[in-house]
PDB file of C-alpha atoms in Angstrom:
ATOM      1  CA  UNK A   1    -110.932  90.939  14.642  1.00 96.00           C
ATOM      2  CA  UNK A   2    -112.391  90.725  18.151  1.00 97.00           C
ATOM      3  CA  UNK A   3    -111.535  88.919  21.421  1.00 97.00           C
ATOM      4  CA  UNK A   4    -114.168  87.899  23.905  1.00 97.00           C
ATOM      5  CA  UNK A   5    -112.924  89.403  27.187  1.00 97.00           C
ATOM      6  CA  UNK A   6    -114.112  88.609  30.721  1.00 97.00           C
ATOM      7  CA  UNK A   7    -112.061  91.247  32.535  1.00 97.00           C
ATOM      8  CA  UNK A   8    -108.654  92.940  32.840  1.00 97.00           C
ATOM      9  CA  UNK A   9    -106.905  93.281  36.202  1.00 97.00           C
ATOM     10  CA  UNK A  10    -104.791  96.382  35.938  1.00 97.00           C
ATOM     11  CA  UNK A  11    -103.985  96.416  39.670  1.00 95.00           C
ATOM     12  CA  UNK A  12    -100.991  94.174  39.289  1.00 94.00           C
ATOM     13  CA  UNK A  13    -100.573  90.528  40.140  1.00 95.00           C
ATOM     14  CA  UNK A  14     -97.544  88.711  41.515  1.00 94.00           C
ATOM     15  CA  UNK A  15     -99.257  85.255  41.239  1.00 92.00           C
ATOM     16  CA  UNK A  16     -99.548  85.127  37.473  1.00 94.00           C
ATOM     17  CA  UNK A  17     -95.913  85.098  36.362  1.00 94.00           C
ATOM     18  CA  UNK A  18     -92.670  86.869  37.231  1.00 95.00           C
ATOM     19  CA  UNK A  19     -92.905  90.551  38.266  1.00 95.00           C
ATOM     20  CA  UNK A  20     -95.985  92.661  38.704  1.00 97.00           C
ATOM     21  CA  UNK A  21     -98.241  91.758  35.855  1.00 98.00           C
ATOM     22  CA  UNK A  22    -101.500  92.944  34.392  1.00 98.00           C
ATOM     23  CA  UNK A  23    -103.835  89.976  33.774  1.00 98.00           C
ATOM     24  CA  UNK A  24    -106.236  89.736  30.881  1.00 98.00           C
ATOM     25  CA  UNK A  25    -108.941  87.167  31.409  1.00 97.00           C
ATOM     26  CA  UNK A  26    -110.388  85.871  28.163  1.00 98.00           C
ATOM     27  CA  UNK A  27    -113.896  84.393  28.053  1.00 98.00           C
ATOM     28  CA  UNK A  28    -114.742  80.834  27.173  1.00 97.00           C
ATOM     29  CA  UNK A  29    -113.560  77.409  28.367  1.00 96.00           C
ATOM     30  CA  UNK A  30    -114.903  74.028  27.532  1.00 94.00           C
ATOM     31  CA  UNK A  31    -112.801  72.096  30.141  1.00 91.00           C
ATOM     32  CA  UNK A  32    -114.901  73.069  33.214  1.00 92.00           C
ATOM     33  CA  UNK A  33    -112.245  71.691  35.606  1.00 89.00           C
ATOM     34  CA  UNK A  34    -113.672  70.939  39.038  1.00 90.00           C
ATOM     35  CA  UNK A  35    -112.307  73.465  41.509  1.00 88.00           C
ATOM     36  CA  UNK A  36    -111.506  76.067  38.755  1.00 89.00           C
ATOM     37  CA  UNK A  37    -110.728  79.446  40.376  1.00 85.00           C
ATOM     38  CA  UNK A  38    -112.533  81.277  37.490  1.00 90.00           C
ATOM     39  CA  UNK A  39    -115.716  79.454  36.477  1.00 92.00           C
ATOM     40  CA  UNK A  40    -117.319  82.816  35.381  1.00 93.00           C
ATOM     41  CA  UNK A  41    -115.065  82.579  32.319  1.00 94.00           C
ATOM     42  CA  UNK A  42    -116.598  79.301  31.145  1.00 94.00           C
ATOM     43  CA  UNK A  43    -119.550  80.412  28.999  1.00 94.00           C
ATOM     44  CA  UNK A  44    -118.431  80.866  25.377  1.00 94.00           C
ATOM     45  CA  UNK A  45    -120.950  83.689  24.875  1.00 94.00           C
ATOM     46  CA  UNK A  46    -120.160  85.532  28.084  1.00 94.00           C
ATOM     47  CA  UNK A  47    -117.895  88.553  28.580  1.00 96.00           C
ATOM     48  CA  UNK A  48    -117.650  91.405  26.115  1.00 97.00           C
ATOM     49  CA  UNK A  49    -116.397  91.413  22.531  1.00 97.00           C
ATOM     50  CA  UNK A  50    -113.568  93.865  22.190  1.00 97.00           C
ATOM     51  CA  UNK A  51    -111.794  94.888  18.954  1.00 98.00           C
ATOM     52  CA  UNK A  52    -108.216  93.692  19.182  1.00 98.00           C
ATOM     53  CA  UNK A  53    -106.886  97.030  17.981  1.00 98.00           C
ATOM     54  CA  UNK A  54    -108.767  98.866  20.762  1.00 98.00           C
ATOM     55  CA  UNK A  55    -107.784  96.361  23.401  1.00 98.00           C
ATOM     56  CA  UNK A  56    -104.045  96.568  22.363  1.00 98.00           C
ATOM     57  CA  UNK A  57    -104.267 100.363  22.503  1.00 98.00           C
ATOM     58  CA  UNK A  58    -105.840 100.334  25.969  1.00 98.00           C
ATOM     59  CA  UNK A  59    -103.303  97.825  27.346  1.00 98.00           C
ATOM     60  CA  UNK A  60    -100.390  99.812  25.796  1.00 97.00           C
ATOM     61  CA  UNK A  61    -101.611 103.028  27.423  1.00 97.00           C
ATOM     62  CA  UNK A  62    -102.282 101.549  30.849  1.00 97.00           C
ATOM     63  CA  UNK A  63     -99.577  98.952  31.330  1.00 97.00           C
ATOM     64  CA  UNK A  64     -96.384 100.973  31.736  1.00 95.00           C
ATOM     65  CA  UNK A  65     -94.178  98.059  32.821  1.00 97.00           C
ATOM     66  CA  UNK A  66     -95.123  96.034  29.685  1.00 97.00           C
ATOM     67  CA  UNK A  67     -95.821  92.799  31.650  1.00 98.00           C
ATOM     68  CA  UNK A  68     -98.993  91.006  30.590  1.00 98.00           C
ATOM     69  CA  UNK A  69    -100.419  87.599  31.533  1.00 98.00           C
ATOM     70  CA  UNK A  70    -103.200  86.266  29.314  1.00 98.00           C
ATOM     71  CA  UNK A  71    -105.457  83.817  31.141  1.00 96.00           C
ATOM     72  CA  UNK A  72    -109.053  82.686  30.997  1.00 93.00           C
ATOM     73  CA  UNK A  73    -111.047  80.731  30.415  1.00 93.00           C
ATOM     74  CA  UNK A  74    -108.966  79.089  27.700  1.00 97.00           C
ATOM     75  CA  UNK A  75    -107.105  81.686  25.561  1.00 98.00           C
ATOM     76  CA  UNK A  76    -106.357  79.213  22.839  1.00 98.00           C
ATOM     77  CA  UNK A  77    -110.056  78.974  21.895  1.00 97.00           C
ATOM     78  CA  UNK A  78    -109.542  82.400  20.328  1.00 97.00           C
ATOM     79  CA  UNK A  79    -106.155  81.751  18.734  1.00 97.00           C
ATOM     80  CA  UNK A  80    -106.501  83.957  15.662  1.00 97.00           C
ATOM     81  CA  UNK A  81    -107.390  87.059  17.588  1.00 98.00           C
ATOM     82  CA  UNK A  82    -104.988  86.124  20.366  1.00 98.00           C
ATOM     83  CA  UNK A  83    -102.095  86.039  17.905  1.00 98.00           C
ATOM     84  CA  UNK A  84    -103.207  89.417  16.526  1.00 98.00           C
ATOM     85  CA  UNK A  85    -103.177  90.925  20.045  1.00 98.00           C
ATOM     86  CA  UNK A  86     -99.753  89.472  20.899  1.00 98.00           C
ATOM     87  CA  UNK A  87     -98.311  90.781  17.645  1.00 98.00           C
ATOM     88  CA  UNK A  88     -99.626  94.273  18.503  1.00 98.00           C
ATOM     89  CA  UNK A  89     -97.903  93.945  21.899  1.00 98.00           C
ATOM     90  CA  UNK A  90     -94.814  92.130  20.693  1.00 96.00           C
ATOM     91  CA  UNK A  91     -92.506  94.426  22.769  1.00 96.00           C
ATOM     92  CA  UNK A  92     -94.298  93.237  26.022  1.00 97.00           C
ATOM     93  CA  UNK A  93     -93.304  90.436  28.248  1.00 97.00           C
ATOM     94  CA  UNK A  94     -96.224  88.048  27.660  1.00 98.00           C
ATOM     95  CA  UNK A  95     -97.201  85.056  29.772  1.00 97.00           C
ATOM     96  CA  UNK A  96     -99.965  82.697  28.662  1.00 98.00           C
ATOM     97  CA  UNK A  97    -102.022  80.377  30.939  1.00 97.00           C
ATOM     98  CA  UNK A  98    -103.539  77.391  29.118  1.00 97.00           C
ATOM     99  CA  UNK A  99    -105.030  74.094  29.997  1.00 96.00           C
ATOM    100  CA  UNK A 100    -103.501  72.537  26.923  1.00 96.00           C
ATOM    101  CA  UNK A 101    -100.245  70.521  26.988  1.00 96.00           C
ATOM    102  CA  UNK A 102     -97.129  72.048  25.477  1.00 96.00           C
ATOM    103  CA  UNK A 103     -97.324  69.873  22.342  1.00 95.00           C
ATOM    104  CA  UNK A 104    -100.706  71.362  21.520  1.00 95.00           C
ATOM    105  CA  UNK A 105     -99.550  74.976  21.564  1.00 97.00           C
ATOM    106  CA  UNK A 106     -98.517  76.187  18.061  1.00 95.00           C
ATOM    107  CA  UNK A 107     -95.337  77.903  17.244  1.00 96.00           C
ATOM    108  CA  UNK A 108     -97.497  80.846  16.058  1.00 96.00           C
ATOM    109  CA  UNK A 109     -98.384  81.476  19.706  1.00 97.00           C
ATOM    110  CA  UNK A 110     -95.115  80.403  21.352  1.00 97.00           C
ATOM    111  CA  UNK A 111     -93.008  82.911  19.428  1.00 96.00           C
ATOM    112  CA  UNK A 112     -94.624  85.793  21.293  1.00 97.00           C
ATOM    113  CA  UNK A 113     -94.359  84.344  24.769  1.00 97.00           C
ATOM    114  CA  UNK A 114     -91.796  84.752  27.503  1.00 97.00           C
ATOM    115  CA  UNK A 115     -93.597  82.300  29.836  1.00 97.00           C
ATOM    116  CA  UNK A 116     -96.333  79.672  29.561  1.00 98.00           C
ATOM    117  CA  UNK A 117     -98.336  77.713  32.056  1.00 97.00           C
ATOM    118  CA  UNK A 118     -99.526  74.456  30.548  1.00 97.00           C
ATOM    119  CA  UNK A 119    -101.711  71.634  31.817  1.00 95.00           C
ATOM    120  CA  UNK A 120    -105.266  71.081  32.933  1.00 94.00           C
ATOM    121  CA  UNK A 121    -106.054  71.994  36.542  1.00 94.00           C
ATOM    122  CA  UNK A 122    -106.589  68.799  38.661  1.00 94.00           C
ATOM    123  CA  UNK A 123    -108.226  69.499  41.984  1.00 93.00           C
ATOM    124  CA  UNK A 124    -106.773  66.352  43.614  1.00 94.00           C
ATOM    125  CA  UNK A 125    -103.255  67.594  42.806  1.00 94.00           C
ATOM    126  CA  UNK A 126    -103.820  71.160  44.068  1.00 93.00           C
ATOM    127  CA  UNK A 127    -100.615  72.855  45.347  1.00 90.00           C
ATOM    128  CA  UNK A 128    -100.277  76.305  46.849  1.00 88.00           C
ATOM    129  CA  UNK A 129     -96.475  76.169  47.329  1.00 88.00           C
ATOM    130  CA  UNK A 130     -95.441  75.970  43.734  1.00 87.00           C
ATOM    131  CA  UNK A 131     -95.181  79.347  42.032  1.00 92.00           C
ATOM    132  CA  UNK A 132     -97.564  80.313  39.167  1.00 95.00           C
ATOM    133  CA  UNK A 133     -99.474  76.946  38.953  1.00 92.00           C
ATOM    134  CA  UNK A 134    -102.475  75.514  40.701  1.00 91.00           C
ATOM    135  CA  UNK A 135    -101.823  71.764  40.562  1.00 93.00           C
ATOM    136  CA  UNK A 136     -98.664  69.712  40.489  1.00 93.00           C
ATOM    137  CA  UNK A 137     -99.313  68.267  37.006  1.00 94.00           C
ATOM    138  CA  UNK A 138     -99.084  71.715  35.521  1.00 95.00           C
ATOM    139  CA  UNK A 139     -95.847  73.304  34.353  1.00 95.00           C
ATOM    140  CA  UNK A 140     -94.662  76.902  34.262  1.00 96.00           C
ATOM    141  CA  UNK A 141     -92.109  77.162  31.511  1.00 96.00           C
ATOM    142  CA  UNK A 142     -89.621  79.985  30.817  1.00 95.00           C
ATOM    143  CA  UNK A 143     -89.405  80.367  27.040  1.00 95.00           C
ATOM    144  CA  UNK A 144     -87.227  83.521  26.860  1.00 85.00           C
ATOM    145  CA  UNK A 145     -84.699  84.894  29.245  1.00 60.00           C
ATOM    146  CA  UNK A 146     -84.591  88.569  29.925  1.00 51.00           C
TER     147      UNK A 146
END
């Protein structure tokens, strides 16, 4: 199975969930929210196809603190391969950024997550003072403590 990947930021982010996190940006989003901070991820045929096994191996070798945020684009557009990746990294602290609402996220995905950001970005509700979200309608939810 393959994931369509835009990029991986191994330099460490403190804006994409608790701690210093590596951020995997998946390719493809149909929402096209005005003011999106990452419109390069929108084209469904952009990015690079990467075998899940190879991606998991690379992340495991390079991410020593085992903290990963999966963003996009919209990661849930690639749910089957996403679940395969998260299963391969099940010992990692995983955070997922999605434009979906919590009710639309399946248990198959949630079981791997420590944190999730849900909700579509709304430019008119933009906030820079709330941690880990871009607009006040979004929620950052702690799913597991630890």
